[in-house]
Each structure stands twice: as C-alpha cells, then as structure tokens.
Amino acid sequence: MTPTDTLSPLVLDGLVVGAMLFAIGLVGILARRNLIVMFLCAELMLQGISVSLVSWSRHHGDWGGHVLVILVLTVAACEAAVALVFVLQAFSRTGRLDAAAWQSLRESNLPRSIDHELPAIDTVPPRFPTLTRAGIEPAADEDRLLEREHV
Amino acid sequence: MIAELFQSISPGTLLATAVTTSAAGLWLLLPRGLGGGAERAARSLGGVLSLVALGCFIATGHRLGSVGEEAVFLIVSLLAVVSAAATIVARSPVYAAIWFAMTLAGVAGVLLVLGGQFLGVATIVVYAGAILVMFLFVLMLAQPAGLAPYDRVSNEPLLSAVAGAVLLGVLSLSIGRLSAPPAACCAMPASKAALLADAPSTDAAEPGVDLLADNHVARLGGELFGRHLLAVEVAGVLLLVALIGSIAIVSRGATADIEPAAARRAVP
C-alpha cells in the first residue's frame, strides 16, 4: 500500500463514529459528578478508540488494530476492577458517590465548589397496569415494605 | 427534498452547524438541577438540537455504495451514538448503565460491519456480560434510594459541552482531510514515492478484503498467539495483578474502617 491511497467511505464513517463516541465520553467525564458515571464515560471513550482502531485495521488490511482492541478489553476489565474498589472505598468514607466530596484535594488557589439548594423533584410515580381484584386480600408482607420504589 | 437541501449547503457550513448544535444540545441535555417545567423544556430543546446535529453529521457522511450496507451501518452507529448521549445525560446512574449497554450493542454492530467479527462478540460478552454487571453491582451497593443531589447537577455543563464539540469538530475536520488526496505541498518527493511503490508489498490482497476471508477467528488467534504472544502474556499478568491488588485494597480498607464505624455506631 502506498501512503497516497485514499480511505474507503466505510473506514471514514467508522472513524467519525469513533470520534463522536470519544467526544461524548469526554463531555460526560468532564460534566458528571457521580464517580460511577464518570467511569462509564471513560469506558465510552475506550469504545470510541476501539472503533477507530478497527477502522484503521480494515484500511491497512492488518491484524494490529484487532489485537490492540483485545488488549484494550483486558485493560478495561482490570481498570474497572481496581477503580470500582476505589469507588467503594470512597463511598464507605464519605457516604456519597460524589466527586465533589473529595474537593479538599483541589489546588489551593481554586475556589470551593458550593452546592446550591435544588428544587424538589416532581417525578410522577410510575403507573403500572393492574388486574382487577379477586379473592381474599393477602396479609401485607413486612419485607416488601422495605423495598425501594425506584432507583 | 431534505437531501437536496443538505446538498445545497457547503460541507464546511454543515460541519460548523453540526458542532454548534451538538454543543448547545448537549449543554441543554445535561442535568442542571433546574427542576420542574424549566428542566423539561431545556431537555426537549436540547433533544431537538442534538437531532439536528445528528442530521448534519449524517449529511456530511459518505455514501457506502450499497443501500443495505449503508442502512445497517446507519442503524448501528445511530444506536451507538444516541445511547452514548443518553448515557451521559441520564440523571439516574442505573439508567446510565443500561444506556451504556445499548451503546455496547451499537458498537458491537459497528465492529461487525467493519469486519471485526470476533471483537463484536467479545465486546458484548466481556463488556455487557462482565464489566457492566460489575458496575451495576457497585451501584446497587452504593446508590442511595432516589436521585442524589449530585446526580441532578453537572460540573460546568457549558464548558464541557463546548470542549467536547470542539474536539469533535477538529477530529471530523482532520478525518475529512484524510478522504481528500494529499495536496501538492505535502506530497512526498517522486523518488521516495517510487521507492515505496517498488517495495514488495507485504499484503498482496486488497486492503480490508484480507480480514474478511474465511477462518477469521482462527487467523486472529494465530496472529494473537504468534506475533503478539508477549502482549498476551503481559495482559495475563496484568489481570492477575489487578485481581490481587483489588483484593488487597478491599481487605486493608475493611480492617481500617472497623474502628471508625464502631465509634460512629456507639455515639448516637
């Protein structure tokens, strides 16, 4: 292959999709405050990289990109294992999954981020279809009362 | 009619519109703790703007030649990108994880279309089957009931959205340059080009065709355990180290936390 060869349309579109996934992951990791969502966004960026690598692999007719993506999968698994342990430790110390709970680690000349009072959530509880009542009403189950209505 | 409208716009304008609308759309879509109708209105407007941005990106895309291939690629890539956007704007982290699973499905489809048959399946199995389930386990362990305040606000949503859109614009521009033949200023000297053309080509087959031939997985395995054997060994050691490391961190943290936790329980 000579370097002047142009890329096929499929390779170009694959590269654009990879770039979009990477940019969306970047926005998420910058903007979101939940530690777990931040790690999900890091994984999103890794997915974008994988798509780009496979596109280049197709362009060059070479297995190198595929092998790199397999290594990315391995490293992502390791990263997730270690990172989730850190997240659990952070949660057990602060009781929150909040990145701003660790803002005492910021540089000394940066202002402190202060949370303002948020308006109440106005989510409507979900309505599920019900069957018509029939038979004897069972006694209330104590355990069921402890379950969360939503996550 | 819409196609004619898009064709009448120059690619540069189209890309600029796509970048601007995607920045504005993501900014409006990110959770900002407005609450009530204001948040809902902002999110609807952000959704519309993001759809406009997606339309512009599709219009700047390339024709793949065959309608079937084009349709399949469009569907899986739209699934991946839209679910990725939903992952970062979902307020509940559980929904974010579920949307991420949808992104993985889309990415697996894109990898399949690009010729990575093994990787498409491995992405689903390893990511959606193992890593995502681990994320969900931790969420169930650590997530308080209801929406936490830090899930309802974002850090600097405007700056983040603009940063992401600028990166996307720069990447799209440079990818667009790749499709054009190199300009005269940047072309290599004729002697060097002739040298490269004369050099024996290592891959005799056409680019891309080679990967899609028979015995795809067998040849990928041969390459992986032949030329890249050292990398496989290093990856294995890395997995072992991560396993031992995470167990060590958990067990040390558990013993260190016993006393403060006991003290907290003792003092009401």
XYZ file of C-alpha atoms in Angstrom:
419
model
C 0.000 0.000 0.000
C 1.253 3.438 -0.822
C 0.533 6.327 1.536
C -1.370 8.167 -1.185
C -4.182 5.636 -1.122
C -7.464 7.208 -0.124
C -9.581 5.735 2.595
C -12.763 3.871 1.780
C -16.052 5.538 2.825
C -16.761 2.842 5.389
C -13.408 3.459 7.108
C -14.043 7.214 7.162
C -17.512 6.771 8.637
C -16.138 4.369 11.232
C -13.552 6.957 12.225
C -16.283 9.617 12.571
C -18.378 7.316 14.767
C -15.322 6.621 16.922
C -14.655 10.361 17.230
C -18.264 11.011 18.252
C -18.177 8.318 20.935
C -14.885 9.691 22.246
C -16.185 13.292 22.355
C -19.410 12.266 24.110
C -17.392 10.321 26.684
C -15.175 13.373 27.204
C -18.198 15.616 27.835
C -19.556 13.098 30.318
C -16.320 12.694 32.243
C -15.967 16.481 32.493
C -19.551 17.265 33.419
C -20.915 14.422 35.532
C -20.222 14.203 39.258
C -21.197 10.631 40.061
C -17.993 8.570 40.277
C -19.556 5.510 38.647
C -20.997 7.529 35.751
C -17.548 9.071 35.276
C -16.068 5.595 34.908
C -18.827 4.647 32.478
C -17.798 7.683 30.417
C -14.169 6.537 30.469
C -15.354 3.193 29.102
C -17.296 5.115 26.452
C -14.080 6.797 25.335
C -12.402 3.379 25.174
C -15.232 2.187 22.903
C -14.596 5.126 20.584
C -10.923 4.206 20.447
C -11.812 0.578 19.684
C -13.996 1.599 16.726
C -11.190 3.801 15.366
C -8.612 1.029 15.771
C -10.758 -1.497 13.921
C -11.364 1.061 11.145
C -7.630 1.556 10.671
C -7.152 -2.198 10.809
C -9.589 -2.553 7.944
C -7.870 0.180 5.985
C -4.439 -1.387 6.290
C -5.640 -4.976 5.983
C -3.692 -5.785 9.122
C -4.486 -7.527 12.410
C -2.695 -4.996 14.617
C -5.826 -2.983 15.388
C -7.788 -6.068 16.362
C -5.039 -7.244 18.700
C -4.886 -3.786 20.275
C -8.652 -3.806 20.839
C -8.366 -7.175 22.593
C -5.696 -5.656 24.850
C -7.983 -2.633 25.440
C -10.719 -5.033 26.574
C -8.306 -6.685 29.007
C -7.034 -3.414 30.404
C -10.608 -2.109 30.711
C -11.522 -5.148 32.796
C -8.521 -4.570 35.088
C -9.253 -0.866 35.298
C -12.889 -1.486 36.170
C -11.933 -3.932 38.934
C -9.423 -1.595 40.589
C -11.484 1.569 40.016
C -14.644 0.077 41.481
C -12.720 -0.927 44.585
C -11.577 2.678 44.932
C -15.148 3.890 44.384
C -16.411 1.558 47.106
C -13.694 2.789 49.475
C -14.589 6.411 48.694
C -18.241 5.615 49.299
C -17.553 3.952 52.635
C -15.617 7.035 53.798
C -17.971 9.785 52.673
C -21.294 8.005 52.201
C -21.605 9.611 48.767
C -20.596 8.719 45.204
C -19.825 12.391 44.644
C -16.595 13.593 43.067
C -17.065 16.932 44.848
C -16.832 15.140 48.200
C -13.093 14.975 47.533
C -12.643 18.627 46.649
C -10.253 19.141 49.546
C -7.721 17.573 47.140
C -8.032 20.547 44.758
C -5.279 23.103 44.292
C -5.078 25.740 46.973
C -5.843 28.687 44.712
C -9.091 27.234 43.344
C -12.421 28.267 44.860
C -14.517 25.762 46.706
C -17.495 24.408 44.774
C -20.667 25.006 46.742
C -23.909 23.146 46.159
C -26.985 25.298 45.982
C -30.389 24.225 47.184
C -32.094 22.194 44.463
C -35.801 22.391 43.717
C -37.810 19.354 44.668
C -38.140 16.501 42.170
C -41.528 16.393 40.573
C -41.265 12.920 39.132
C -44.608 11.244 38.813
C -44.552 7.749 40.340
C -44.780 5.161 37.573
C -48.204 3.693 36.966
C -48.305 0.045 36.045
C -51.340 -1.804 34.725
C -53.191 -3.692 37.393
C -55.516 -6.657 37.388
C -58.991 -6.418 38.842
C -59.155 -7.537 42.436
C -60.308 -11.055 43.108
C -60.202 -13.442 46.025
C -59.049 -12.753 49.559
C -56.625 -9.903 50.219
C -53.341 -11.389 51.494
C -51.672 -10.078 54.610
C -49.092 -7.318 53.998
C -45.559 -8.637 53.662
C -43.178 -6.842 56.022
C -40.170 -7.395 53.763
C -41.858 -5.876 50.749
C -42.378 -2.600 52.609
C -38.587 -2.204 52.845
C -38.073 -2.408 49.080
C -37.252 0.690 47.095
C -39.926 2.015 44.818
C -37.359 3.143 42.283
C -33.645 3.510 41.909
C -36.252 17.260 -0.714
C -34.288 17.216 2.526
C -31.355 15.623 0.711
C -31.392 18.453 -1.842
C -31.499 20.986 0.971
C -28.450 19.367 2.577
C -26.586 19.159 -0.718
C -27.091 22.875 -1.342
C -25.155 23.644 1.859
C -21.385 23.537 1.717
C -19.692 20.837 3.839
C -17.908 23.448 5.950
C -21.159 25.147 6.915
C -22.713 21.768 7.609
C -19.878 20.765 9.923
C -19.950 24.127 11.721
C -23.716 23.783 12.220
C -23.274 20.239 13.486
C -20.607 21.266 16.001
C -22.557 24.302 17.259
C -25.855 22.480 17.597
C -24.245 19.466 19.265
C -22.584 21.738 21.840
C -25.837 23.597 22.541
C -27.853 20.374 22.567
C -25.533 18.567 24.994
C -25.403 21.657 27.200
C -29.203 21.745 27.411
C -29.476 17.981 27.880
C -27.018 17.674 30.775
C -28.742 17.644 34.167
C -28.639 21.079 35.763
C -30.980 20.787 38.709
C -33.500 23.311 37.385
C -36.403 21.118 38.330
C -39.952 21.163 37.065
C -41.010 22.563 33.711
C -37.794 24.524 33.097
C -35.700 21.354 33.121
C -38.189 19.547 30.923
C -38.304 22.392 28.400
C -34.493 22.626 28.336
C -34.205 18.886 27.762
C -36.747 18.871 24.930
C -34.971 21.762 23.216
C -31.625 20.013 23.751
C -33.026 16.823 22.250
C -34.222 18.677 19.151
C -30.858 20.436 18.754
C -28.996 17.141 19.137
C -31.185 15.580 16.453
C -30.330 18.489 14.140
C -26.640 17.905 14.894
C -27.021 14.191 14.133
C -28.744 15.022 10.840
C -25.864 17.322 9.879
C -23.315 14.636 10.729
C -25.217 12.078 8.668
C -25.307 14.566 5.780
C -21.541 15.059 5.979
C -21.058 11.292 5.980
C -20.020 9.269 2.965
C -22.066 7.061 0.692
C -21.097 3.445 1.164
C -22.262 2.327 -2.246
C -24.793 -0.347 -1.377
C -28.111 0.561 0.205
C -28.173 -2.422 2.542
C -24.706 -1.830 3.931
C -25.474 1.858 4.312
C -28.725 1.192 6.172
C -27.126 -1.339 8.533
C -24.190 0.932 9.311
C -26.510 3.918 9.839
C -28.748 1.991 12.237
C -25.969 0.546 14.396
C -23.958 3.770 14.503
C -27.057 5.821 15.371
C -27.848 3.298 18.116
C -24.314 3.660 19.480
C -24.153 7.469 19.360
C -27.680 8.188 20.613
C -27.306 5.735 23.501
C -23.912 7.237 24.312
C -25.503 10.686 24.566
C -28.287 9.229 26.703
C -25.645 7.605 28.954
C -24.139 10.942 29.877
C -27.415 12.849 30.243
C -29.367 10.228 32.217
C -29.821 11.501 35.750
C -30.122 8.090 37.368
C -26.818 6.176 37.235
C -28.689 2.898 36.805
C -30.308 4.213 33.643
C -26.889 5.490 32.547
C -25.525 1.948 32.901
C -28.449 0.494 30.927
C -27.944 3.065 28.157
C -24.266 2.149 28.154
C -25.304 -1.443 27.473
C -27.264 -0.163 24.461
C -24.150 1.707 23.327
C -22.215 -1.545 23.563
C -24.795 -3.242 21.349
C -24.385 -0.477 18.785
C -20.601 -0.554 18.973
C -20.645 -4.320 18.521
C -22.724 -3.805 15.381
C -20.282 -1.192 14.070
C -17.370 -3.561 14.731
C -19.192 -6.349 12.876
C -19.770 -4.104 9.854
C -16.122 -3.034 9.938
C -15.013 -6.660 9.833
C -14.234 -7.346 13.471
C -16.461 -10.385 13.942
C -14.659 -11.728 16.991
C -14.392 -8.273 18.563
C -18.100 -7.572 18.128
C -18.991 -10.703 20.053
C -16.193 -10.191 22.600
C -17.421 -6.653 23.302
C -20.871 -7.932 24.167
C -19.562 -10.854 26.234
C -16.822 -9.050 28.141
C -18.282 -5.563 28.484
C -22.019 -6.102 28.741
C -21.663 -9.506 30.370
C -18.946 -8.836 32.921
C -17.813 -5.240 33.305
C -21.257 -3.655 33.157
C -22.672 -6.169 35.611
C -19.832 -5.269 37.979
C -20.773 -1.589 37.647
C -24.394 -2.435 38.406
C -23.369 -4.447 41.469
C -21.447 -1.478 42.850
C -24.359 0.828 42.043
C -26.750 -1.391 43.941
C -24.328 -1.481 46.883
C -23.634 2.229 46.994
C -26.538 4.070 45.425
C -28.894 5.793 47.872
C -32.610 5.467 47.192
C -33.946 8.133 44.857
C -31.948 10.708 42.949
C -28.957 12.070 44.827
C -28.351 15.846 44.577
C -25.019 15.267 42.846
C -26.793 13.297 40.108
C -29.098 16.219 39.391
C -26.408 18.821 38.711
C -23.353 18.875 36.431
C -19.929 20.397 36.701
C -19.643 23.308 34.250
C -22.052 21.864 31.648
C -21.455 24.670 29.126
C -17.667 24.438 29.163
C -17.749 20.626 28.994
C -20.176 20.587 26.064
C -18.131 23.185 24.188
C -14.907 21.246 24.848
C -16.451 18.033 23.542
C -17.905 19.745 20.459
C -14.617 21.466 19.647
C -12.779 18.144 19.912
C -15.397 16.521 17.693
C -15.111 19.340 15.141
C -11.322 19.112 14.999
C -11.422 15.317 14.667
C -14.090 15.466 11.935
C -12.095 18.089 10.053
C -8.932 16.011 10.157
C -10.847 12.867 9.172
C -12.375 14.817 6.272
C -8.865 15.817 5.175
C -7.900 12.143 5.072
C -10.502 11.482 2.389
C -9.001 14.100 0.061
C -5.813 13.243 -1.840
C -2.780 14.968 -0.306
C -2.120 18.491 -1.551
C 0.884 19.238 -3.716
C 2.775 20.884 -0.886
C 2.529 17.815 1.313
C 3.030 15.116 -1.300
C 6.223 13.157 -0.931
C 9.033 13.552 -3.425
C 8.608 11.454 -6.539
C 11.780 9.463 -5.847
C 10.557 8.375 -2.398
C 7.099 7.523 -3.701
C 8.627 5.405 -6.439
C 10.781 3.662 -3.849
C 7.712 2.861 -1.751
C 5.794 1.667 -4.792
C 8.639 -0.631 -5.781
C 8.987 -2.110 -2.317
C 7.471 -5.588 -2.112
C 4.025 -5.323 -0.614
C 3.556 -7.458 2.477
C -0.187 -7.794 1.996
C -0.876 -8.917 -1.513
C -4.637 -8.838 -1.081
C -6.680 -5.679 -1.297
C -6.894 -3.759 1.971
C -9.828 -4.895 4.063
C -10.630 -7.925 1.964
C -7.984 -9.997 3.675
C -9.604 -9.603 7.103
C -12.987 -10.773 5.907
C -11.850 -14.028 4.302
C -12.570 -17.462 5.747
C -11.364 -18.641 9.152
C -11.468 -15.142 10.595
C -11.213 -16.171 14.235
C -8.596 -18.831 13.549
C -6.341 -16.343 11.785
C -6.892 -13.728 14.502
C -5.876 -16.337 17.069
C -2.822 -17.242 15.031
C -1.780 -13.595 14.874
C -2.520 -13.045 18.577
C -0.573 -16.056 19.812
C 2.159 -15.735 17.208
C 3.385 -12.222 16.655
C 1.774 -10.765 19.786
C 2.441 -13.599 22.233
C 4.390 -11.354 24.607
C 1.483 -8.890 24.782
C -0.895 -11.729 25.667
C 1.409 -12.857 28.469
C 1.692 -9.293 29.783
C -2.103 -8.925 29.677
C -2.458 -12.128 31.695
C -0.026 -10.864 34.322
C -1.870 -7.526 34.369
C -5.169 -9.287 35.087
C -3.566 -11.227 37.923
C -2.026 -8.069 39.402
C -5.356 -6.214 39.199
C -7.104 -9.136 40.911
C -4.603 -9.309 43.764
C -4.432 -5.522 44.050
C -8.163 -5.035 44.357
C -8.436 -7.795 46.958
C -5.563 -6.224 48.914
C -7.172 -2.776 48.844
C -10.541 -4.123 49.956
C -9.167 -6.187 52.822
C -6.903 -3.415 54.122
C -9.723 -0.880 53.880
C -12.083 -3.207 55.702
C -9.785 -3.585 58.722
C -9.078 0.167 58.794
C -12.757 1.024 58.707
C -13.885 -1.224 61.525
C -12.910 1.104 64.373
C -14.358 4.373 62.985
C -17.543 2.573 62.047
C -17.834 1.091 65.531
C -17.218 4.544 67.027
C -19.931 6.016 64.818
C -22.391 3.394 65.914
C -21.558 3.884 69.594
C -22.254 7.636 69.531
C -25.884 8.211 68.551
